[in-house]
Coordinates of C-alpha atoms and ligand atoms in Angstrom, one line a residue:
X1 CA 0.1 -0.3 0.3
X2 CA 0.9 3.7 -0.6
X3 CA 0.1 6.3 1.9
X4 CA -1.2 8.8 1.0
X5 CA -0.1 11.0 4.4
X6 CA 0.3 14.7 5.7
X7 CA 2.6 16.5 8.4
X8 CA 1.2 18.5 10.8
X9 CA 3.2 20.7 11.2
X10 CA 0.6 23.3 13.6
X11 CA 2.5 25.4 15.9
X12 CA 0.5 24.6 18.8
X13 CA -0.4 21.5 20.9
X14 CA -4.3 22.4 20.3
X15 CA -4.5 23.6 17.2
X16 CA -2.1 20.0 15.7
X17 CA -5.3 18.4 17.5
X18 CA -7.5 19.8 15.0
X19 CA -5.1 19.8 12.3
X20 CA -5.1 15.6 12.9
X21 CA -8.8 15.2 12.9
X22 CA -9.5 18.0 10.0
X23 CA -6.3 15.5 8.7
X24 CA -8.7 12.2 8.6
X25 CA -11.9 13.5 8.4
X26 CA -10.7 14.4 5.1
X27 CA -8.9 10.6 4.0
X28 CA -4.8 10.7 5.0
X29 CA -3.6 7.3 6.1
X30 CA -1.0 8.5 7.0
X31 CA 0.4 10.5 9.6
X32 CA 3.5 12.6 10.0
X33 CA 4.1 14.7 12.9
X34 CA 6.4 17.3 12.4
X35 CA 8.1 17.7 15.9
X36 CA 9.6 20.9 15.7
X37 CA 7.1 22.8 13.8
X38 CA 6.3 22.6 17.7
X39 CA 9.1 24.4 19.5
X40 CA 10.3 21.6 22.2
X41 CA 6.7 19.9 23.4
X42 CA 6.7 17.7 26.5
X43 CA 7.1 14.5 26.2
X44 CA 3.7 14.1 27.2
X45 CA 2.9 16.5 24.7
X46 CA 4.6 14.3 22.1
X47 CA 2.7 11.4 24.2
X48 CA -1.1 13.2 23.5
X49 CA -0.3 13.4 19.8
X50 CA 0.2 10.2 18.5
X51 CA -2.3 8.5 21.2
X52 CA -5.2 11.3 18.4
X53 CA -3.5 9.3 15.4
X54 CA -3.1 5.7 16.7
X55 CA -5.3 2.9 16.3
X56 CA -6.8 5.0 13.4
X57 CA -3.8 5.2 10.4
X58 CA -0.3 4.6 11.1
X59 CA 1.8 7.7 12.8
X60 CA 5.2 8.8 11.7
X61 CA 7.3 11.1 14.0
X62 CA 9.6 13.6 12.7
X63 CA 12.1 16.5 14.3
X64 CA 13.7 18.0 11.2
X65 CA 17.1 19.9 12.7
X66 CA 17.6 23.0 10.9
X67 CA 20.7 21.4 8.8
X68 CA 18.4 19.0 6.4
X69 CA 15.6 22.2 6.6
X70 CA 13.5 21.4 9.4
X71 CA 12.3 23.6 12.5
X72 CA 14.2 22.4 15.4
X73 CA 17.5 24.4 17.0
X74 CA 18.1 22.6 19.8
X75 CA 21.0 19.9 20.7
X76 CA 20.8 17.1 19.3
X77 CA 20.3 14.5 21.8
X78 CA 17.3 16.9 23.0
X79 CA 16.0 16.1 19.5
X80 CA 16.5 12.6 19.7
X81 CA 15.4 11.9 23.2
X82 CA 11.9 14.1 21.2
X83 CA 12.4 11.3 18.6
X84 CA 13.1 8.2 21.8
X85 CA 9.5 10.0 22.9
X86 CA 7.5 9.1 20.3
X87 CA 9.3 5.6 19.3
X88 CA 8.0 4.5 23.0
X89 CA 4.7 6.9 23.1
X90 CA 4.4 3.6 20.1
X91 CA 4.7 5.8 16.7
X92 CA 4.8 2.8 13.6
X93 CA 8.0 5.0 12.2
X94 CA 10.4 7.0 13.1
X95 CA 12.5 9.8 10.8
X96 CA 15.8 10.0 11.4
X97 CA 18.3 11.8 9.0
X98 CA 21.4 9.9 6.8
X99 CA 23.5 12.8 8.5
X100 CA 22.6 12.2 11.8
X101 CA 23.7 8.2 11.8
X102 CA 27.0 9.0 13.1
X103 CA 29.9 6.4 12.2
X104 CA 27.0 4.6 9.8
X105 CA 24.6 3.2 13.4
X106 CA 21.5 3.1 14.2
X107 CA 21.7 4.6 17.3
X108 CA 21.3 1.7 19.7
X109 CA 17.5 3.5 21.5
X110 CA 16.2 3.3 18.1
X111 CA 17.3 -0.3 17.1
X112 CA 13.8 -2.0 18.0
X113 CA 12.1 0.8 16.0
X114 CA 10.6 1.0 12.3
X115 CA 12.4 3.6 10.6
X116 CA 12.4 6.6 7.7
X117 CA 15.9 7.0 7.2
X118 CA 16.0 10.5 5.3
X119 CA 18.7 12.4 3.3
X120 CA 17.1 15.7 1.6
X121 CA 19.1 18.7 -1.0
X122 CA 16.3 21.9 -0.9
X123 CA 18.8 23.3 -4.0
X124 CA 19.0 20.9 -6.3
X125 CA 19.4 17.3 -7.2
X126 CA 22.8 16.7 -6.5
X127 CA 25.8 15.6 -8.1
X128 CA 26.1 12.4 -5.4
X129 CA 22.9 11.3 -5.8
X130 CA 24.6 8.0 -6.9
X131 CA 26.0 7.5 -3.9
X132 CA 23.3 8.8 -0.9
X133 CA 20.5 6.6 -2.9
X134 CA 23.2 4.1 -1.9
X135 CA 23.8 4.7 1.8
X136 CA 19.9 5.2 1.9
X137 CA 19.6 1.5 0.7
X138 CA 22.3 -0.4 3.8
X139 CA 19.8 1.5 6.0
X140 CA 17.0 -1.9 4.4
X141 CA 14.7 -2.7 5.4
X142 CA 13.9 0.8 7.2
X143 CA 12.1 2.9 4.6
X144 CA 15.3 5.2 2.6
X145 CA 13.6 8.5 1.6
X146 CA 14.8 10.7 -0.6
X147 CA 13.9 14.5 -1.3
X148 CA 15.2 17.1 -3.2
X149 CA 14.6 20.4 -5.6
X150 CA 14.4 19.5 -8.7
X151 CA 16.5 21.8 -12.5
X152 CA 13.7 21.6 -14.4
X153 CA 11.1 18.0 -15.2
X154 CA 14.0 15.6 -16.8
X155 CA 15.9 15.9 -12.9
X156 CA 12.6 13.5 -12.1
X157 CA 13.0 10.8 -13.8
X158 CA 16.0 10.5 -10.8
X159 CA 13.6 9.8 -8.4
X160 CA 10.7 8.1 -10.5
X161 CA 14.0 5.7 -11.0
X162 CA 14.6 5.2 -7.2
X163 CA 10.9 4.2 -6.6
X164 CA 10.8 2.1 -9.7
X165 CA 14.0 0.1 -8.4
X166 CA 13.0 0.2 -4.4
X167 CA 9.3 0.2 -4.4
X168 CA 9.0 0.7 -1.2
X169 CA 10.5 3.3 -0.8
X170 CA 10.1 7.0 -0.6
X171 CA 11.7 9.6 -3.4
X172 CA 10.1 12.4 -4.4
X173 CA 11.2 16.4 -6.8
X174 CA 9.3 19.4 -5.0
X175 CA 8.6 22.7 -5.6
X176 CA 6.4 22.7 -9.4
X177 CA 8.9 21.1 -11.9
X178 CA 8.2 18.3 -8.9
X179 CA 4.5 17.3 -9.3
X180 CA 5.1 14.4 -11.6
X181 CA 6.9 12.2 -8.3
X182 CA 4.4 13.4 -5.7
X183 CA 1.7 12.2 -8.5
X184 CA 3.0 9.1 -9.3
X185 CA 4.5 7.7 -5.9
X186 CA 1.0 5.6 -5.6
X187 CA 1.3 3.5 -8.6
X188 CA 5.4 3.0 -8.9
X189 CA 4.8 1.3 -5.4
X190 CA 6.8 4.3 -2.9
X191 CA 5.3 3.6 0.9
X192 CA 3.5 7.4 0.5
X193 CA 2.8 10.6 -1.1
X194 CA 3.0 13.4 0.9
X195 CA -0.6 15.3 0.4
X196 CA -0.9 19.3 2.4
X197 CA -4.1 20.3 4.5
X198 CA -3.5 23.7 3.0
X199 CA -1.6 25.4 1.0
X200 CA 0.3 27.1 3.7
X201 CA 0.7 24.0 5.6
X202 CA 3.0 22.8 3.4
X203 CA 6.0 20.9 5.5
X204 CA 8.5 21.1 1.8
X205 CA 7.5 23.0 -1.3
X206 CA 5.0 21.4 -4.4
X207 CA 3.2 19.2 -1.9
X208 CA -0.4 19.0 -3.1
X209 CA -3.5 19.5 -1.1
X210 CA -5.2 16.3 0.1
X211 CA -8.3 17.3 -1.6
X212 CA -7.1 18.2 -4.5
X213 CA -4.9 14.4 -4.8
X214 CA -8.0 12.2 -3.6
X215 CA -10.3 14.7 -6.0
X216 CA -8.5 16.2 -8.8
X217 CA -6.2 13.5 -9.0
X218 CA -7.8 9.9 -7.8
X219 CA -6.0 8.5 -5.8
X220 CA -8.7 6.2 -4.5
X221 CA -8.9 4.6 -8.4
X222 CA -4.7 4.2 -9.1
X223 CA -3.3 1.1 -9.5
X224 CA 0.3 0.7 -10.6
X225 CA -1.8 -0.6 -14.2
X226 CA -3.5 2.9 -14.7
X227 CA -2.4 4.1 -17.8
X228 CA -0.5 8.2 -17.7
X229 CA -1.9 11.2 -19.6
X230 CA -0.5 14.8 -19.0
X231 CA -0.9 18.4 -20.1
X232 CA 2.8 19.8 -21.5
X233 CA 3.4 23.0 -21.3
X234 CA 4.8 26.3 -19.8
X235 CA 3.5 28.1 -17.9
X236 CA 0.7 24.9 -17.0
X237 CA -1.1 26.4 -13.3
X238 CA -4.2 27.1 -15.2
X239 CA -4.6 24.4 -17.2
X240 CA -8.4 23.1 -17.1
X241 CA -7.0 19.5 -18.7
X242 CA -6.8 17.4 -15.9
X243 CA -9.9 18.6 -14.5
X244 CA -12.2 18.0 -18.2
X245 CA -9.7 14.2 -18.3
X246 CA -9.2 13.2 -14.7
X247 CA -12.8 13.6 -14.2
X248 CA -13.5 11.8 -18.0
X249 CA -11.7 9.2 -16.6
X250 CA -14.4 9.2 -13.2
X251 CA -17.4 9.3 -15.3
X252 CA -16.3 6.2 -17.7
X253 CA -14.6 3.8 -15.1
X254 CA -11.4 4.7 -17.2
X255 CA -8.4 3.5 -15.4
X256 CA -6.0 6.5 -16.1
X257 CA -4.5 9.7 -14.7
X258 CA -3.8 12.8 -16.2
X259 CA -1.3 15.5 -14.7
X260 CA -0.3 19.2 -15.6
X261 CA 4.1 18.8 -16.5
X262 CA 5.3 22.1 -16.6
X263 CA 8.6 21.9 -19.3
X264 CA 10.9 24.6 -20.1
X265 CA 9.6 26.0 -23.1
X266 CA 13.3 25.1 -24.3
X267 CA 13.1 22.1 -26.7
X268 CA 15.8 20.5 -25.3
X269 CA 14.0 20.2 -22.1
X270 CA 11.1 18.9 -24.9
X271 CA 13.4 16.5 -26.1
X272 CA 14.9 15.2 -23.3
X273 CA 11.6 14.9 -21.4
X274 CA 9.7 13.3 -24.6
X275 CA 13.5 10.8 -24.0
X276 CA 12.9 9.8 -20.6
X277 CA 9.4 8.9 -20.4
X278 CA 9.0 7.0 -24.0
X279 CA 12.0 5.2 -22.9
X280 CA 10.6 4.5 -19.1
X281 CA 7.9 1.7 -21.1
X282 CA 6.9 0.5 -17.6
X283 CA 5.5 4.3 -16.8
X284 CA 2.6 3.3 -19.0
X285 CA 2.3 7.2 -21.2
X286 CA 0.3 6.9 -23.8
X287 CA -1.2 10.3 -24.7
X288 CA -0.2 13.7 -23.7
X289 CA -2.3 17.1 -24.2
X290 CA 0.5 19.7 -25.5
X291 CA 0.0 23.6 -25.0
X292 CA 1.9 27.1 -25.4
X293 CA 5.2 27.1 -26.1
X294 CA 6.0 23.4 -27.2
X295 CA 2.9 22.8 -30.0
X296 CA 5.4 23.4 -32.7
X297 CA 8.3 21.2 -30.6
X298 CA 5.6 17.9 -30.9
X299 CA 5.0 18.1 -34.3
X300 CA 9.5 18.1 -35.0
X301 CA 9.7 15.1 -32.3
X302 CA 7.2 13.3 -34.3
X303 CA 8.7 13.8 -36.9
X304 CA 12.1 12.5 -36.1
X305 CA 11.1 9.6 -34.2
X306 CA 9.3 8.6 -37.9
X307 CA 6.4 9.0 -36.3
X308 CA 2.2 9.0 -38.1
X309 CA 1.6 12.5 -38.1
X310 CA -1.9 14.0 -38.7
X311 CA -1.5 16.1 -42.4
X312 CA -3.6 18.6 -41.5
X313 CA -1.1 18.2 -37.4
X314 CA 1.7 18.9 -40.6
X315 CA 0.1 22.2 -43.0
X316 CA -0.9 23.8 -39.4
X317 CA 2.7 22.9 -38.0
X318 CA 1.2 22.2 -34.5
X319 CA 0.5 18.5 -32.8
X320 CA -1.1 19.6 -29.2
X321 CA -1.7 15.9 -28.7
X322 CA 0.6 12.9 -29.0
X323 CA -0.7 9.6 -28.8
X324 CA 2.0 6.2 -27.0
X325 CA 0.6 2.9 -28.5
X326 CA 1.0 -0.6 -27.0
X327 CA 4.5 -1.0 -29.1
X328 CA 5.8 2.8 -27.9
X329 CA 5.7 4.4 -31.4
X330 CA 4.4 8.6 -31.1
X331 CA 2.1 10.2 -32.9
X332 CA 0.3 13.9 -33.7
X333 CA -2.6 15.3 -34.5
X334 CA -4.4 18.7 -33.8
X335 CA -7.5 18.9 -31.9
X336 CA -7.7 22.2 -32.7
X337 CA -8.8 22.2 -35.8
X338 CA -10.9 19.2 -35.1
X339 CA -12.4 21.2 -32.7
X340 CA -13.9 24.5 -33.9
X341 CA -14.5 22.8 -37.4
X342 CA -17.0 20.3 -35.6
X343 CA -18.1 23.2 -33.7
X344 CA -19.1 25.1 -37.2
X345 CA -20.7 21.7 -38.3
X346 CA -22.8 21.1 -35.8
X347 CA -24.6 24.2 -35.4
X348 CA -24.9 24.1 -38.8
X349 CA -26.2 20.7 -38.8
X350 CA -24.0 20.4 -42.6
X351 CA -21.2 18.2 -42.8
X352 CA -17.1 19.5 -43.2
X353 CA -18.2 19.3 -46.7
X354 CA -20.8 21.5 -46.9
X355 CA -18.7 24.6 -45.7
X356 CA -17.4 23.6 -49.5
X357 CA -17.5 27.4 -51.6
X358 CA -18.9 29.6 -48.3
X359 CA -17.1 33.0 -47.9
X360 CA -15.7 32.6 -44.5
X361 CA -13.4 35.8 -42.5
X362 CA -11.4 34.4 -40.6
X363 CA -10.1 37.9 -38.3
X364 CA -6.8 37.0 -37.1
X365 CA -3.5 35.2 -38.0
X366 CA -1.5 33.5 -34.8
X367 CA -1.9 29.6 -33.9
X368 CA -5.5 29.8 -33.6
X369 CA -6.5 31.0 -37.2
X370 CA -3.6 29.3 -38.2
X371 CA -5.4 26.3 -37.9
X372 CA -8.4 27.1 -38.7
X373 CA -7.8 28.5 -41.3
X374 CA -6.1 25.2 -42.8
X375 CA -9.8 23.2 -41.4
X376 CA -11.3 25.4 -43.6
X377 CA -8.4 25.3 -46.8
X378 CA -9.1 21.8 -46.7
X379 CA -13.2 21.5 -46.8
X380 CA -12.1 24.7 -49.7
X381 CA -14.4 26.4 -48.5
X382 CA -14.0 31.0 -49.4
X383 CA -11.5 32.6 -46.6
X384 CA -10.5 35.8 -46.4
X385 CA -7.7 36.9 -43.8
X386 CA -8.6 40.0 -41.6
X387 CA -5.5 40.8 -38.7
X388 CA -4.2 44.1 -37.8
X389 CA -0.2 43.3 -38.2
X390 CA -1.0 42.7 -42.4
X391 CA 2.3 41.6 -42.7
X392 CA 0.6 38.0 -40.5
X393 CA -2.1 38.1 -42.3
X394 CA -0.3 38.3 -46.3
X395 CA 1.9 35.5 -44.6
X396 CA -0.9 33.3 -42.9
X397 CA -2.8 33.4 -46.4
X398 CA 0.0 32.6 -48.6
X399 CA 1.5 29.3 -46.7
X400 CA -2.7 28.7 -47.5
X401 CA -3.5 30.0 -50.8
X402 CA -6.5 32.7 -49.5
X403 CA -7.0 36.2 -49.4
X404 CA -6.2 38.5 -46.7
X405 CA -7.0 41.8 -45.8
X406 CA -7.2 44.0 -42.8
X407 CA -8.6 44.5 -40.0
X408 CA -9.5 48.3 -41.0
X409 CA -11.2 46.7 -43.9
X410 CA -13.6 44.4 -42.0
X411 CA -16.4 47.7 -42.5
X412 CA -16.6 45.8 -46.5
X413 CA -16.7 42.4 -44.3
X414 CA -19.0 39.7 -47.3
X415 CA -19.1 36.8 -45.5
X416 CA -21.3 33.9 -44.3
X417 CA -20.1 32.6 -41.4
X418 CA -17.5 35.1 -39.5
X419 CA -14.5 33.4 -36.8
X420 CA -12.9 35.6 -34.0
X421 CA -9.8 34.0 -33.7
X422 CA -8.1 37.5 -31.4
X423 CA -8.4 38.5 -27.7
X424 CA -10.3 41.1 -28.0
X425 CA -13.9 41.0 -26.4
X426 CA -11.6 38.4 -23.6
X427 CA -11.9 38.3 -19.6
X428 CA -11.6 41.0 -18.6
X429 CA -12.5 43.2 -22.0
X430 CA -15.2 42.6 -22.7
X431 CA -16.9 45.7 -23.5
X432 CA -14.6 45.7 -27.2
X433 CA -15.6 43.5 -30.5
X434 CA -13.7 42.2 -33.5
X435 CA -16.7 42.9 -36.2
X436 CA -20.1 46.6 -34.8
X437 CA -22.5 45.2 -34.5
X438 CA -24.1 47.1 -37.8
X439 CA -22.7 44.7 -39.9
X440 CA -23.4 41.3 -37.7
X441 CA -27.1 39.6 -40.9
X442 CA -29.3 37.3 -39.6
X443 CA -28.4 34.9 -42.5
X444 CA -24.9 34.6 -40.8
X445 CA -22.9 31.9 -38.7
X446 CA -20.5 33.9 -36.2
X447 CA -18.1 32.2 -33.9
X448 CA -15.9 33.4 -31.4
X449 CA -13.5 31.2 -30.2
X450 CA -13.2 33.5 -27.2
X451 CA -13.8 30.6 -24.2
X452 CA -13.9 33.2 -21.3
X453 CA -16.7 35.1 -20.9
X454 CA -18.7 32.2 -22.7
X455 CA -21.0 35.1 -24.0
X456 CA -19.1 38.0 -26.4
X457 CA -20.5 41.5 -27.0
X458 CA -19.7 39.7 -30.9
X459 CA -22.1 36.6 -30.0
X460 CA -24.7 38.7 -28.0
X461 CA -25.2 41.0 -30.8
X462 CA -24.7 38.6 -33.2
X463 CA -27.5 36.7 -31.6
X464 CA -30.0 40.1 -31.8
X465 CA -29.1 40.7 -35.1
X466 CA -30.5 37.1 -35.6
X467 CA -27.7 34.8 -36.8
X468 CA -26.9 31.4 -35.4
X469 CA -23.9 31.4 -33.3
X470 CA -21.0 29.2 -31.4
X471 CA -19.1 29.9 -29.0
X472 CA -14.9 29.2 -28.0
X473 CA -16.7 26.8 -25.6
X474 CA -18.5 24.2 -27.3
X475 CA -14.3 24.6 -28.5
X476 CA -12.8 23.7 -26.1
X477 CA -14.6 21.0 -25.3
X478 CA -15.0 19.1 -28.6
X479 CA -10.6 19.6 -28.7
X480 CA -11.2 17.7 -25.4
X481 CA -13.2 15.2 -25.9
X482 CA -11.4 14.5 -29.3
X483 CA -8.1 13.9 -26.9
X484 CA -10.1 12.2 -25.0
X485 CA -11.0 9.9 -27.9
X486 CA -7.8 9.0 -29.2
X487 CA -6.6 8.0 -25.6
X488 CA -9.2 5.8 -24.7
X489 CA -11.0 4.5 -27.7
X490 CA -14.5 5.3 -25.9
X491 CA -16.9 7.6 -26.7
X492 CA -16.6 11.1 -24.5
X493 CA -19.2 12.4 -21.5
X494 CA -19.5 15.4 -23.6
X495 CA -22.3 17.1 -20.5
X496 CA -19.1 16.0 -17.8
X497 CA -17.0 17.5 -19.5
X498 CA -19.2 21.0 -19.7
X499 CA -20.3 20.8 -16.5
X500 CA -16.5 21.1 -15.1
X501 CA -16.1 23.5 -17.6
X502 CA -18.9 25.8 -15.5
Ligands
LIG1 P1 -1.9 35.1 -30.3 O1 -0.8 33.3 -31.7 O2 -1.0 35.2 -29.5 O3 -2.6 35.3 -31.8 C1 -3.5 36.1 -31.1 C2 -4.2 36.7 -32.1 O4 -4.9 37.8 -31.9 C3 -3.0 38.1 -33.5 O5 -4.0 38.0 -34.7 C4 -2.9 39.0 -33.4 O6 -2.9 40.3 -34.4 C5 -4.7 39.5 -32.6 N1 -5.3 40.6 -31.7 C6 -4.9 40.3 -30.3 N2 -5.2 41.0 -29.5 C7 -5.8 42.3 -30.9 C8 -5.9 43.5 -30.5 N3 -6.5 44.1 -29.4 N4 -6.2 44.3 -32.0 C9 -6.3 43.4 -33.0 N5 -6.4 42.3 -33.1 C10 -5.7 41.8 -32.1 O7 -3.2 33.8 -30.3 P2 -4.6 32.4 -30.7 O8 -3.7 30.9 -29.5 O9 -4.2 32.3 -32.1 O10 -5.1 33.2 -29.4 C11 -6.2 33.6 -29.9 C12 -7.5 33.3 -28.9 O11 -8.1 32.1 -29.8 C13 -7.6 33.2 -28.2 O12 -6.9 34.6 -27.1 C14 -8.6 31.8 -27.0 O13 -9.2 33.8 -27.0 C15 -8.8 31.9 -28.4 N6 -8.6 30.7 -28.2 C16 -10.1 29.8 -28.0 C17 -9.3 28.5 -27.5 C18 -11.2 27.4 -28.3 O14 -10.3 25.9 -27.4 N7 -12.0 27.9 -27.6 C19 -8.4 27.8 -27.4 C20 -6.7 28.5 -28.3 C21 -7.2 29.6 -28.0 P3 -1.6 40.3 -34.4 O15 -1.0 39.4 -35.4 O16 -1.8 42.1 -35.2 O17 -1.2 40.9 -33.2

């Protein structure tokens, strides 16, 4: 079993007891009592805290000294006495720092206790990590624990390897780049992973809170055979994709876990991470969503590996979905264009081929425009690109052999479908619109890719003019639904996805 452990970092006995009760109520499977946060607790305090946990879940007693990144500032002997007191009070595990073991020996007063032998580096993945792991393993069957600050996500592979090679160990990378090591602990059979009671109560940087761990990241459903999925981007904290896909896995009973993967913008980091997960088949990564700034990198990676590439993804120059099959082969897709095309055709009740010859104005010449223009040109729609920066409109039109005009000429618009692919009208500038209201007519279809707010000023005025409207949330859900289908081979639960987005 891998425990979901909550560290108790309260500064007083009363608060610690309240936090223990809350953690147990929220589903903690193990409690780590951080005695160092209590200043200098008495033997009675230690005993009463352990009694508050005992018989409910296992309890670990830790009294981390300042020299190992903790709070305890007293004498070493005083610290060991406190830990001994915890052992006498029948704590299930005592955490002892590797560096505190003189002459590589377990002190006699801890010989009869189950120990976690820990080592921390709060600055980096230490160069001598192999020696440290070797030393930690010398104390098995006591539990080795190794925690460090990764430079970037590729450093996390060391902790994942350690767990793979030493099931029952504890290994984690701290900080935002280390999230993957905390989320995969159960799949890899770690002894535990830590989750904080709340943001301000974490005992190390990067701990995810207990409720998120259980509700968002499917703790109870994870097993050794859980398949992995994720979203690659930088930044990634704002992404709704983990919410949408994990809820969809819950709903369909699919054995998967979808996690955020913060990957530095450089190609080298993207490549090293991808090579790292492809080489470790036991991780069982099967699918990835890819967002800014890595969509082009994903395309290059598929080409470099000789993988299958969806034709239009190649023409767009962006891959936002990667699939890794049973044989470890990679393929790349673009669900952005497909999600947008489906949003239009579903609203109009037509097939994609029916868009042939329809005059369509695409406003904007960035990444989203490029995907949508590619999709429209593929079915021979009659496209005109309008953009503020004329050069960009010209270049995009040249790539897809269509018309272009400066945005200032929108007044002379002559189109049956209008698609806004700029951020004009997006929160918080909701008073703006790219198309003056008087140009909107009942025989038009107006599609705004902006999804916050759901109804932009452009869509509101289009509705008032009697036009059909398509909102950006529909496109967003469609592209996630296409990814879900590629990930799982199952029908996507679009209504659940919509509920999550709300
Ligand atoms: P991008 O590559 O940065 O392109 C932005 C485009 O917006 C450019 O054409 C830019 O014109 C134009 N623009 C920005 N501010 C403008 C302003 N004040 N006046 C006139 N034009 C302006 O961004 P993107 O990735 O294509 O995303 C564009 C929009 O698509 C986003 O804002 C978002 O709302 C929407 N989106 C929707 C979904 C979905 O699933 N629904 C997904 C992703 C994005 P210049 O070339 O002149 O700078």
